[in-house]
Coordinates of C-alpha atoms and ligand atoms in Angstrom, one line a residue:
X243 CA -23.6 -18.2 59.9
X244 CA -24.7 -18.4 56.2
X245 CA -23.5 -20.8 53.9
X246 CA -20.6 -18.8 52.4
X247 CA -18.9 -18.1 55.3
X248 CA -19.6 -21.3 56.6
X249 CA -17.2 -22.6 53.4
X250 CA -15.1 -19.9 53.7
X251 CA -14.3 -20.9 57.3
X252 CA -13.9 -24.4 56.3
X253 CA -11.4 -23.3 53.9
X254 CA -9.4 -21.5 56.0
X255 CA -9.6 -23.5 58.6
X256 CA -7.8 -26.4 56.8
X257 CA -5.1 -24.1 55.6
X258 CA -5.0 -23.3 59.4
X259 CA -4.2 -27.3 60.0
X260 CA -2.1 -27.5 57.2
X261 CA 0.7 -24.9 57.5
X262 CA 0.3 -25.3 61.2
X263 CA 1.3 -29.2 60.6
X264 CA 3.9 -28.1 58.3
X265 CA 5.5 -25.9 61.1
X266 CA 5.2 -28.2 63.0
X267 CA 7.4 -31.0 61.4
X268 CA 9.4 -28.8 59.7
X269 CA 10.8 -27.1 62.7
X270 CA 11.3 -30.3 64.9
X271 CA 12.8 -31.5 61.9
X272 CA 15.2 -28.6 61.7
X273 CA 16.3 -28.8 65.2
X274 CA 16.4 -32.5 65.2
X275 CA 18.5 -32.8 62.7
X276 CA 20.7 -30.2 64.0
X277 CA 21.0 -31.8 67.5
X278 CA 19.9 -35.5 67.8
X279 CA 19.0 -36.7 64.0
X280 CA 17.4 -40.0 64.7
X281 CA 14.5 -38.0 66.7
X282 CA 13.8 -36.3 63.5
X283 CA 9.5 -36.6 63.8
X284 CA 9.5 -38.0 60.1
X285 CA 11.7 -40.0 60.1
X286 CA 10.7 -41.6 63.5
X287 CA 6.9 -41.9 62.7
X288 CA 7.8 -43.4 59.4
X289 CA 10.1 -45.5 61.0
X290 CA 7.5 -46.8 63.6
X291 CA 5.1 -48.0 60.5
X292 CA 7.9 -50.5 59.3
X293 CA 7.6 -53.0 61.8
X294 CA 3.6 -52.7 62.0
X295 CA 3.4 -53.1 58.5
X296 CA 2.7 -56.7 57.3
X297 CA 5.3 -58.8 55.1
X298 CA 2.6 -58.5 52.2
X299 CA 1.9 -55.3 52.3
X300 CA 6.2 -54.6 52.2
X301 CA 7.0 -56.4 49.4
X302 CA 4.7 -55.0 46.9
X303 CA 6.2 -51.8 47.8
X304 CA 9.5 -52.6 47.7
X305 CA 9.3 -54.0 43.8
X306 CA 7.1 -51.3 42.8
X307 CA 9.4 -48.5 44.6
X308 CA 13.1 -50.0 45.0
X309 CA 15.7 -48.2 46.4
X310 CA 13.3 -45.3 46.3
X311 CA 10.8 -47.2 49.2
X312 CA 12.0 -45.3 52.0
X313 CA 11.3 -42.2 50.3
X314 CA 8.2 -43.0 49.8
X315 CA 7.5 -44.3 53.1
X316 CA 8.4 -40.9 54.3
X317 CA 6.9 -38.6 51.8
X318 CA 3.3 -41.0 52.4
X319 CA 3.7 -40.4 56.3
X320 CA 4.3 -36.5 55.8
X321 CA 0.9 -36.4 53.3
X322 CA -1.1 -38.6 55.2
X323 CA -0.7 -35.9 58.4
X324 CA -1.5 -32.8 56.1
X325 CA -4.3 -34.5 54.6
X326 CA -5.3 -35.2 58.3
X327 CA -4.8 -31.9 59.5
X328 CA -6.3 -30.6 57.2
X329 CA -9.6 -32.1 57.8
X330 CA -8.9 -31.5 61.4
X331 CA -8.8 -27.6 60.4
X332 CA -12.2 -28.0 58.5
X333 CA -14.0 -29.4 61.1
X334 CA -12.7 -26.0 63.4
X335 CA -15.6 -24.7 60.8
X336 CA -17.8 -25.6 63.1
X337 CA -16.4 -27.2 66.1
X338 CA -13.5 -25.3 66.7
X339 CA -12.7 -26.3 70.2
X340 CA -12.8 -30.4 69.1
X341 CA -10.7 -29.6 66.2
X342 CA -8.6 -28.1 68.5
X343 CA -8.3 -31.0 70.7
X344 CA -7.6 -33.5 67.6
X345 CA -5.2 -31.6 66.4
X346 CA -3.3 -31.5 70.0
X347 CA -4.0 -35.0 69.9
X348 CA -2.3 -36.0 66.4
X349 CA 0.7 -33.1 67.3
X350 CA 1.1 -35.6 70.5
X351 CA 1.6 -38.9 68.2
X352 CA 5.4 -37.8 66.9
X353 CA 6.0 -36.6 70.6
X354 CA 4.7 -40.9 72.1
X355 CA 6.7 -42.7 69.0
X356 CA 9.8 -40.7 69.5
X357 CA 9.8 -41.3 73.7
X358 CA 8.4 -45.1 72.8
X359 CA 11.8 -45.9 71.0
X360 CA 14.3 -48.1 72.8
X361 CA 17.0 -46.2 72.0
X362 CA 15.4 -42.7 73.2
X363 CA 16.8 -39.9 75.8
X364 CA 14.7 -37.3 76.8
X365 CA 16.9 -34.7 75.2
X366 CA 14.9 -36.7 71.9
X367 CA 11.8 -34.9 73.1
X368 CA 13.3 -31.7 72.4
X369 CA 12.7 -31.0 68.9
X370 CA 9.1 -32.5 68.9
X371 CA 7.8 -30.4 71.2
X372 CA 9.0 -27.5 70.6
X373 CA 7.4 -28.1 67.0
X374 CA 4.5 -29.2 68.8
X375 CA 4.0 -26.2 70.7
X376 CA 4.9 -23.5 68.2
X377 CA 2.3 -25.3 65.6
X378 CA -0.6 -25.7 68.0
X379 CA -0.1 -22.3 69.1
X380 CA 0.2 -21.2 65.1
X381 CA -3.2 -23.1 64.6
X382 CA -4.8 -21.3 67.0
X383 CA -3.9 -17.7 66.5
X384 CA -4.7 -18.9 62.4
X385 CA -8.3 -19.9 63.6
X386 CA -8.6 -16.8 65.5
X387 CA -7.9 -14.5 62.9
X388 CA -9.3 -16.6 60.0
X389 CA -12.9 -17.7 61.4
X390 CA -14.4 -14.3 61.9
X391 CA -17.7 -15.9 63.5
X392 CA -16.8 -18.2 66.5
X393 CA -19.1 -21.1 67.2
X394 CA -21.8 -19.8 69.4
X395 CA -20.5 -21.0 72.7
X396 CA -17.5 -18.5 72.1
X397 CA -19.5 -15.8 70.3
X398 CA -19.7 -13.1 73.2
X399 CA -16.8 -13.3 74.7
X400 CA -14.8 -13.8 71.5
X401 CA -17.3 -10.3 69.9
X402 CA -16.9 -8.0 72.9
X403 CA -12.9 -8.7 72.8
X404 CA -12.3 -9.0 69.3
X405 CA -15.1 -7.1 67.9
X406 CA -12.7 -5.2 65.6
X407 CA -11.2 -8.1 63.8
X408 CA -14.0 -9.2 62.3
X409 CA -14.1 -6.8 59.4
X410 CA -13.6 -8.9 56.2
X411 CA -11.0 -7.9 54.1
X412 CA -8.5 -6.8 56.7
X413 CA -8.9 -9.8 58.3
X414 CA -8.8 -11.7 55.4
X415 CA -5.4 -10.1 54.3
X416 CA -4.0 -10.9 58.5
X417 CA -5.0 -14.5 57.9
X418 CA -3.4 -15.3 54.4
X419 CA -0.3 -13.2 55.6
X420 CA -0.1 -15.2 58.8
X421 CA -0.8 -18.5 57.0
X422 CA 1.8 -18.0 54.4
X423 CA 4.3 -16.9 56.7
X424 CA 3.7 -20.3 59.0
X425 CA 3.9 -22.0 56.2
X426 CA 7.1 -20.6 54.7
X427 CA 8.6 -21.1 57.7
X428 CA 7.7 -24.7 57.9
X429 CA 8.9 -25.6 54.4
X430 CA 12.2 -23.4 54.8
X431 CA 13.1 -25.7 57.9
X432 CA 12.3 -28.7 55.9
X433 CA 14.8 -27.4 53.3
X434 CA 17.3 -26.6 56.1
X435 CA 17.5 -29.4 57.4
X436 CA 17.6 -31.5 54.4
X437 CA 20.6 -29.3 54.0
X438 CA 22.1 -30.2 57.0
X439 CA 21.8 -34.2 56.1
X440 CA 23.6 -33.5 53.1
X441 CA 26.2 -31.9 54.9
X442 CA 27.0 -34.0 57.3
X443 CA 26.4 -36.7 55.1
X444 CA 28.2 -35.9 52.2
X445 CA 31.7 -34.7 54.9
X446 CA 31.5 -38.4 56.4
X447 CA 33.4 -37.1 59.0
X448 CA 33.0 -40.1 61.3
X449 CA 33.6 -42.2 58.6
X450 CA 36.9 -40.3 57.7
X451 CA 37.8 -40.4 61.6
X452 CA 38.0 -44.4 60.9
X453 CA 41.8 -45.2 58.9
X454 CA 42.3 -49.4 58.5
X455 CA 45.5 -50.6 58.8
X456 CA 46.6 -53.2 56.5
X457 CA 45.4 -56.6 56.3
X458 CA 47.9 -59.0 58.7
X459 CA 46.5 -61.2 56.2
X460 CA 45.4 -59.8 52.7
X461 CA 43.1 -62.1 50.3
X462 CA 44.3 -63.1 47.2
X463 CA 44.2 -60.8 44.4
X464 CA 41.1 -61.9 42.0
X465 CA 42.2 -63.3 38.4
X466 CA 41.5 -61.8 35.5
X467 CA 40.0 -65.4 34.5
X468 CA 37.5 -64.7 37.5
X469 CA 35.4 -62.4 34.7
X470 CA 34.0 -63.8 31.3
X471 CA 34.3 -60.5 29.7
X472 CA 31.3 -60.8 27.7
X473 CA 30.0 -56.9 28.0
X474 CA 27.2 -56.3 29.6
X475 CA 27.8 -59.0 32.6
X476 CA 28.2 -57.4 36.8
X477 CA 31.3 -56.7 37.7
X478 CA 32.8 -59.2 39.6
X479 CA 33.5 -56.8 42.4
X480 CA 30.4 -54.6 43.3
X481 CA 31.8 -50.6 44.3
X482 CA 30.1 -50.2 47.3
X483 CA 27.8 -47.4 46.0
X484 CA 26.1 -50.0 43.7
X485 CA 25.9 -52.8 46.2
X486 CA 22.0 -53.7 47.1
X487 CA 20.8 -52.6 50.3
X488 CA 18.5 -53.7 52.6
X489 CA 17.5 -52.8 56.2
X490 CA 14.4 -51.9 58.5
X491 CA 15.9 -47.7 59.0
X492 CA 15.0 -44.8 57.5
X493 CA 18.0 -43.1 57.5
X494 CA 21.6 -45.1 58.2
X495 CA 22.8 -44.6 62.0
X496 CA 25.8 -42.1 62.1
X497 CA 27.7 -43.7 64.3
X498 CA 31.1 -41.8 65.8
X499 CA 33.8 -45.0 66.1
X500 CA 35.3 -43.4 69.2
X501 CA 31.7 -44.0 71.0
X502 CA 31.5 -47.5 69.3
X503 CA 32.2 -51.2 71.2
X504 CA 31.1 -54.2 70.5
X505 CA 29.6 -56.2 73.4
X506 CA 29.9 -59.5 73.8
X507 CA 27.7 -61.5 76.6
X508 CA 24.5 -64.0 77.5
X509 CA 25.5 -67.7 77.7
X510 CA 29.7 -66.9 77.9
X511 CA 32.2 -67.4 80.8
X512 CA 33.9 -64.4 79.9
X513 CA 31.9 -61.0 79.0
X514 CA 34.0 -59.4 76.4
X515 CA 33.9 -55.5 75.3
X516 CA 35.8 -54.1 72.2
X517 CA 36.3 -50.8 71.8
X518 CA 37.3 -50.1 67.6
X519 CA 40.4 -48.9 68.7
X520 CA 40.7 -52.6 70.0
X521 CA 39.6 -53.8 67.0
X522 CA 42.1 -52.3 64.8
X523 CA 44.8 -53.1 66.5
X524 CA 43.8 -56.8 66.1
X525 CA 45.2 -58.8 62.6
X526 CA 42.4 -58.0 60.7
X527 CA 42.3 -60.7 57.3
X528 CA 40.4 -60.0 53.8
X529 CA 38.0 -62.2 52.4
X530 CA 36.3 -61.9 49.1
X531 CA 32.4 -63.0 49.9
X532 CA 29.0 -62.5 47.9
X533 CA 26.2 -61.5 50.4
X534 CA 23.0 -61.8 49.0
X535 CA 19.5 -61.1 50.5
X536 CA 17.1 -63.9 50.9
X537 CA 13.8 -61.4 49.5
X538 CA 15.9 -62.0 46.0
X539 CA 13.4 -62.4 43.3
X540 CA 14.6 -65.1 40.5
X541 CA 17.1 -63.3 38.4
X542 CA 17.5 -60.3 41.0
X543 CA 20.2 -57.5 41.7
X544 CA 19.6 -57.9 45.5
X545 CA 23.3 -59.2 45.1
X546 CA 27.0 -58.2 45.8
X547 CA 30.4 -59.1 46.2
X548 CA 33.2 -57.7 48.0
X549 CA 36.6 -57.6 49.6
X550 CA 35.6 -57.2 53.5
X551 CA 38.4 -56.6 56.1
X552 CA 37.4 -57.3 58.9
X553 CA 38.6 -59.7 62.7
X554 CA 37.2 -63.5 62.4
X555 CA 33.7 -63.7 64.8
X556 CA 35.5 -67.2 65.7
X557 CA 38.1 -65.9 67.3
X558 CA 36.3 -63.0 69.3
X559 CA 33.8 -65.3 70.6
X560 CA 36.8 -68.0 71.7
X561 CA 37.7 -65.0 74.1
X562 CA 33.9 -65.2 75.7
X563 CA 34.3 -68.7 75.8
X564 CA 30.3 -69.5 74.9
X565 CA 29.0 -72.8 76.8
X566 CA 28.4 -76.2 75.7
X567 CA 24.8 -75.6 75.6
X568 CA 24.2 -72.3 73.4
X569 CA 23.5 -73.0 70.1
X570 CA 22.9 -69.4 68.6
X571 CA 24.1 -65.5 68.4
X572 CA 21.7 -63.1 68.5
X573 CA 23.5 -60.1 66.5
X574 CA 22.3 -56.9 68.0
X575 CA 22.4 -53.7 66.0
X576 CA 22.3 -49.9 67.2
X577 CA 19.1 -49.4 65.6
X578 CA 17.7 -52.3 67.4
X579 CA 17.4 -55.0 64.5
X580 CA 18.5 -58.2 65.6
X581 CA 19.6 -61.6 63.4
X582 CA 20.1 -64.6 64.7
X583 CA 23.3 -66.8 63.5
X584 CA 23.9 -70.8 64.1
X585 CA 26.6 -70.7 66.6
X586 CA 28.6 -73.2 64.3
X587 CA 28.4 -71.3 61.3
X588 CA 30.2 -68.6 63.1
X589 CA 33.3 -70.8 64.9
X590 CA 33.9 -73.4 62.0
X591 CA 36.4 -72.8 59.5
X592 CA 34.5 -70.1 57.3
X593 CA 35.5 -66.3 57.0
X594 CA 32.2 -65.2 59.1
X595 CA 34.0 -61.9 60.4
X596 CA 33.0 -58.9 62.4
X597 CA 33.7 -56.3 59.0
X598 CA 35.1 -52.5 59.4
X599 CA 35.9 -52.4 55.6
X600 CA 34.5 -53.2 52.5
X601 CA 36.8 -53.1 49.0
X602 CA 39.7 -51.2 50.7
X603 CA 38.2 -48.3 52.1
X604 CA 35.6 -47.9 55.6
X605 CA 32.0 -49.4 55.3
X606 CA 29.6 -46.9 53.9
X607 CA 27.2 -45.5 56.9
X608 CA 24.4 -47.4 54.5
X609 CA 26.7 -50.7 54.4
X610 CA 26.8 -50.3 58.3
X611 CA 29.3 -48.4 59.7
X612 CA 31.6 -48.2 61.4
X613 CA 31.4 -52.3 61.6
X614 CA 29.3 -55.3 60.9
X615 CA 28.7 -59.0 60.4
X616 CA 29.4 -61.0 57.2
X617 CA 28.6 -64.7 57.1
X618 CA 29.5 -66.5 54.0
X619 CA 26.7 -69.1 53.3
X620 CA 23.9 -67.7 55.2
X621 CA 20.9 -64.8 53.6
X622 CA 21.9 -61.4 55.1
X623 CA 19.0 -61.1 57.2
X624 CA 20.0 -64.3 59.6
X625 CA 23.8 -62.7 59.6
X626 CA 25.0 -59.6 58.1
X627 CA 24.3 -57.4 60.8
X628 CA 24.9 -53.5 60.2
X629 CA 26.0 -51.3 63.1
X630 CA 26.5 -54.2 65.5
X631 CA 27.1 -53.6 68.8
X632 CA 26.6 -56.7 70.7
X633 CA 26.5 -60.0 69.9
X634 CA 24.6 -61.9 72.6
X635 CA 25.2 -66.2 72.9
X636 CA 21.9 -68.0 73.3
X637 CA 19.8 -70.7 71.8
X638 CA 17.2 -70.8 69.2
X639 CA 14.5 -71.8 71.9
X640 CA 15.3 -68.6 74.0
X641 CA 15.3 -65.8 71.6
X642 CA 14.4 -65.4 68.1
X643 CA 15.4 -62.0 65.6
X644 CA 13.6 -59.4 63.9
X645 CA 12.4 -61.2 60.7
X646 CA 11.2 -64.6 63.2
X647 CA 9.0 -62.5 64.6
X648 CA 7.5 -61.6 61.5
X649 CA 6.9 -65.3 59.9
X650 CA 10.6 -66.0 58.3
X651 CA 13.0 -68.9 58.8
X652 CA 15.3 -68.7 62.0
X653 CA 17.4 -71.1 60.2
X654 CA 18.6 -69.8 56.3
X655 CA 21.7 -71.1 54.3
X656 CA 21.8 -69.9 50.9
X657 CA 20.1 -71.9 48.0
X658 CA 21.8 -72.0 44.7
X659 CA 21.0 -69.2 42.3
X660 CA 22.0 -68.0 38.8
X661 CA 20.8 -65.3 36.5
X662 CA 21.2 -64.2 33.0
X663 CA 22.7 -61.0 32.3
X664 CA 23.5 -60.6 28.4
X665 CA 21.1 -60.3 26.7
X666 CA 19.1 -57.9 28.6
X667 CA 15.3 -58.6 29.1
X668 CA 13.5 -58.2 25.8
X669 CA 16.6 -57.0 24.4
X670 CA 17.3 -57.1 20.5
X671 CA 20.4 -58.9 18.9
X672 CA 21.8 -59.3 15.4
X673 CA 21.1 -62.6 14.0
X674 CA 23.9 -65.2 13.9
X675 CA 26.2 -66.4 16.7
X676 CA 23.9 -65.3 20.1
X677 CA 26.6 -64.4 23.3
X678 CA 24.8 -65.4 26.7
X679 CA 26.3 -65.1 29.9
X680 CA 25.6 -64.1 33.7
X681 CA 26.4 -65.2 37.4
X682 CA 25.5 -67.6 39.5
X683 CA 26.1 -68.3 43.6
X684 CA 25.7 -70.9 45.9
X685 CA 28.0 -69.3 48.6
X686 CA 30.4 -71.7 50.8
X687 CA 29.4 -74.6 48.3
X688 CA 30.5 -72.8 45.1
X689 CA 29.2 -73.2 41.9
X690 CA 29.4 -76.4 39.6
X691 CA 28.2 -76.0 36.8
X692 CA 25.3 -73.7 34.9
X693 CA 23.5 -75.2 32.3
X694 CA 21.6 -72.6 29.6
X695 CA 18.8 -73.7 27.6
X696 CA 17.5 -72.0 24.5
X697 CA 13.7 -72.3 24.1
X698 CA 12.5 -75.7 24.5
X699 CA 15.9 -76.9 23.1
X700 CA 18.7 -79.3 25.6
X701 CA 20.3 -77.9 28.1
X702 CA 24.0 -76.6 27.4
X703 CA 26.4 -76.9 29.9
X704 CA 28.1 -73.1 29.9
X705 CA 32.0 -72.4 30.4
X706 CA 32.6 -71.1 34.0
X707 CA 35.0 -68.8 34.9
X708 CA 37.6 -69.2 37.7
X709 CA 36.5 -69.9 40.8
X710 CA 37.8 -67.2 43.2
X711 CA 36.4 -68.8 46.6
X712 CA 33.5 -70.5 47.5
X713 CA 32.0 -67.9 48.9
X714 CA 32.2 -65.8 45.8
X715 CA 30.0 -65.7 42.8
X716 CA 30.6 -67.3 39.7
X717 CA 30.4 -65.6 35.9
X718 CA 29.0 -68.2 33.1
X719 CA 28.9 -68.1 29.6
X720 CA 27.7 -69.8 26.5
X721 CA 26.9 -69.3 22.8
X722 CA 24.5 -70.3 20.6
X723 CA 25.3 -70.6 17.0
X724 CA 23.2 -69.2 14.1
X725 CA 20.5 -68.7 16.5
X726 CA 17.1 -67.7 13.9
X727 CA 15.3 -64.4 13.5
X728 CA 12.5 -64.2 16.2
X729 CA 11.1 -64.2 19.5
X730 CA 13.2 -66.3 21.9
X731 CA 13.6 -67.6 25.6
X732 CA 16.6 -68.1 27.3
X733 CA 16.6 -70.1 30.7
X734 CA 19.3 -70.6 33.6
X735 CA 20.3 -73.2 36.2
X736 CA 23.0 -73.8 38.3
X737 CA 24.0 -76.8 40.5
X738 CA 26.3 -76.2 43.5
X739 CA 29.2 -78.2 44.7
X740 CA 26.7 -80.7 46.6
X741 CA 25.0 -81.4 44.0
X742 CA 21.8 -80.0 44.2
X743 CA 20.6 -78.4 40.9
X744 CA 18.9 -75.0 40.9
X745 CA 14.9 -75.8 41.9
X746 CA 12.2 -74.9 38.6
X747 CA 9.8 -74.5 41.1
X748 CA 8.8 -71.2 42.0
X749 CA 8.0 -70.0 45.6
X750 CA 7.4 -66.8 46.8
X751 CA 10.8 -65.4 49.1
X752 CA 8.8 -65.5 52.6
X753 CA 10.1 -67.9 54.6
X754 CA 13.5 -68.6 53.2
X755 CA 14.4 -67.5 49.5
X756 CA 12.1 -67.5 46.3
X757 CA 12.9 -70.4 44.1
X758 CA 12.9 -71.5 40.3
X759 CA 14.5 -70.7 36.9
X760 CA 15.7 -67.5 35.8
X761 CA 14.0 -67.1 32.2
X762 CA 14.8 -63.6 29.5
X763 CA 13.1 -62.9 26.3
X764 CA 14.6 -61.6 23.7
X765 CA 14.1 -60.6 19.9
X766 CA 16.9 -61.5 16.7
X767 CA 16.5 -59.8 14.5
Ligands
MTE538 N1 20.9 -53.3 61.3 C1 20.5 -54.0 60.3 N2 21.3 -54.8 59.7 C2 20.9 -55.6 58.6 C3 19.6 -55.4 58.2 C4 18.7 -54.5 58.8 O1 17.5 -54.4 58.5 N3 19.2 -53.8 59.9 N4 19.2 -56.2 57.1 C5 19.9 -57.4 56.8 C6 19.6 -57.9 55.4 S1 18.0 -58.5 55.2 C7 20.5 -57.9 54.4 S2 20.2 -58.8 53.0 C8 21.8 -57.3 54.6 C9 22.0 -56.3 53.4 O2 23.3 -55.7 53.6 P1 23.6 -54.4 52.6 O3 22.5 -53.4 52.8 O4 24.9 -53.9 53.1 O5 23.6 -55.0 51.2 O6 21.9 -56.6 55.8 C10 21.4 -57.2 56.9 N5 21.8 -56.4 58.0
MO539 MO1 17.9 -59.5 53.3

């Protein structure tokens, strides 16, 4: 084979690999989504990198990317397999039988992760397969038609049967057509079945199968005095499409409430099992409570508060009747995170409740419905379970949650915190009279007082607004008068109800929280 062809082959036999990989995802994807979405091929090989990948390597990604990182996650697994079969496809070139084999190989991976998940049924295996085989067998017919000269080991049997397809422009014309039809189809199921997400994303029809009654017990309506009114500041009440979110999945379960219970079990007298139809018939009580996540950076929106309705965890796990002994509950979600929760913290006095709605209306499928936990006090990942199903009594030196295993505290009540909020970062303002404001949270201790500090000047002790509960945030404001033209800093700290005063010292958020003072620039001008 001269050199030419030699390229020419390599050429085609990467497209061979590449549309044949697109097929391939694209029409498990399709069916997948149709039928059994979590055991979209994606979506489940992405999802399989999360836990593998290390702390380090998450957060960079997560502050570089935001709310977009599981995008990315996705779109990096979907490139890094073209790129792969593509040079899988090369090498057919000259070795087409090993390229062949890789490329079953790497078709098998999606087809392992999907049966290795806990949660998988073998009706799962469905959709990757069939992508599997209809893309393997696309790769091969490609590299028939496409690499006119076989490698020598196949050259007469592949010359006496085939002789006639050699010719190089008609075969030329077969291959591209047959290449741009695999392809077309592959990226045409991508597109379908993105629009079937939407679709049955967008209905919500499990969500809208969900109505709440009314709140037996309904939590005080929140003050007008509760906001500062200095524009620019949160909302004291985060809508739940701006709330922060956090968790390990790719895509949110969908979870039908009718197929939903709540299991509870491990060191109890009494298993329990709640059906939702159990739980909303129980007097469900409202409670205003600010979650917050404990990867926060100083001065970060990974922050909300809202009106949860939900049934007190107290009182469902005084029907299990836990022993003397345990000391934890190990939350277990449907996606198979876990948190674990200080057994006080969740039958003392607080509103720690098992939540089915969040500012009047069902949880969001991204906020974790149809229900989950919400601990006022404690970081969401050591509490705030989304899709819970079970929550299992134990002890700390029996079982340990997601995040333990991967080098965070078991054990994480929420440190003080405060931000500013007006001005904005590197923000310009009018000379004179300088408005400063923000929130601050120390939830189940409450809020103190904030002090503000303008350059290297004294602190100032800022007005507060009302208080709505401990377990809310707090707005803060001050002013400083005839404030000169020029660069400034502002700096924030608040002290909680204990007494402790906001840390200066910065620390990284692995194990529990980042720490120090919330600083802005800004100009006046
Ligand atoms: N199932 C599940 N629940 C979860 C998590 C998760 O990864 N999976 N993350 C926790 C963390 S770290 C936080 S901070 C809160 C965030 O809740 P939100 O996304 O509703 O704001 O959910 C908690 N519950
Ligand atoms: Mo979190």
């Amino acid at each position: 084979m001269n050199r030419t062809t030699r390229a020419t082959h390599r050429f085609r036999g990467a497209v061979a690999g590449i549309v044949a990989t697109v097929m391939m995802f694209g029409l498990a994807d399709l069916i997948a989504r149709a039928f059994t979405p979590s055991a979209a091929p994606l979506l489940t090989l992405g999802q399989a990198i999360i836990p593998l990948a290390p702390p380090a390597a998450i957060k960079p990604v997560i502050a570089l990317f935001g709310d977009n990182d599981k995008l990315v996650l996705v779109l990096s697994t979907g490139l890094g397999a073209i790129v792969l079969a593509g040079l899988i496809g090369a090498l057919a070139a000259s070795r087409r039988r090993l390229a062949t084999t890789l490329l079953i190989v790497a078709g098998l991976v999606p087809v392992v992760v999907i049966i290795g998940r806990p949660e998988a049924d073998a009706l799962d295996l469905v959709p990757a397969l069939i992508g599997f085989a209809v893309g393997i067998t696309g790769f091969i017919l490609l590299l028939r038609l496409g690499l006119s000269a076989p490698p020598a080991e196949a050259a007469d049997r592949a010359d006496v049967t085939r002789g006639s397809r050699t010719s190089d422009p008609l075969s030329r014309r077969r291959f591209f057509g047959l290449a741009g039809a695999v392809g077309a189809i592959g990226a045409a199921s991508i597109a379908a079945g993105q629009t079937i997400v939407s679709l049955t994303q967008d209905a919500g029809a499990a969500v809208a199968k969900l109505v709440l009654p009314t709140a037996a017990k309904k939590a005080a309506a929140i003050p007008a005095a509760a906001s500062t009114d200095l524009d620019g500041t949160v909302p004291f009440v985060t809508e739940a499409k701006d709330f922060y979110r956090i968790d390990t999945v790719l895509s949110p379960p969908v979870i039908d409430p009718q197929q939903w219970s709540l299991r509870i079990h491990g060191m109890v007298d009494q298993e329990v099992t709640l059906t939702m139809d159990d739980v909303l018939d129980l007097p469900l009580e409202e409670h205003h409570i600010t979650l917050t996540c404990v990867s926060n950076p100083v001065g970060g929106e990974l922050v909300g508060n809202a009106t949860w309705l939900g049934y007190p965890v107290r009182e469902l796990l005084a029907r299990a009747r836990p022993s003397a002994d345990a000391d934890m509950v190990l939350s277990h979600s449907f996606d198979g995170f876990t948190a674990s929760t200080p057994l006080g913290a969740l039958t003392d006095d607080r509103a720690a409740l098992l939540a089915v709605g969040m500012n009047g209306e069902p949880l969001t499928p991204i906020h974790g419905f149809p229900a989950r936990l919400v601990v006022p006090g404690l970081y969401g990942f050591v509490s705030a379970t989304k899709w819970v199903t079970e929550l299992e009594v134990t002890r700390f030196d029996e079982k340990t949650a997601y995040w333990t295993d991967r080098g965070w505290d078991a054990l994480a009540p929420i440190l003080v915190a405060s931000r500013i909020e007006v001005p904005g970062p590197l923000a310009t303002v009018p000379a004179g009279d300088i408005q400063v404001g923000g929130t601050a949270w120390a939830q189940h201790s409450g809020i103190d007082r904030v002090d503000v500090k303008l350059d290297d000047g004294d602190w100032t002790q800022a007005d507060l607004a009302a208080e709505v509960t401990i377990d809310t945030w707090r707005q803060w404001r001050a002013e400083f008068a005839e404030v000169a033209a020029g660069s400034h800093t502002l700096t924030v700290r608040a002290t909680d109800k204990d007494g402790t005063v906001q840390t200066s010292k910065r620390r990284e958020s692995i194990p529990n929280s980042a720490t120090g003072h919330h600083h802005i620039q800004f100009r006046v001008e």
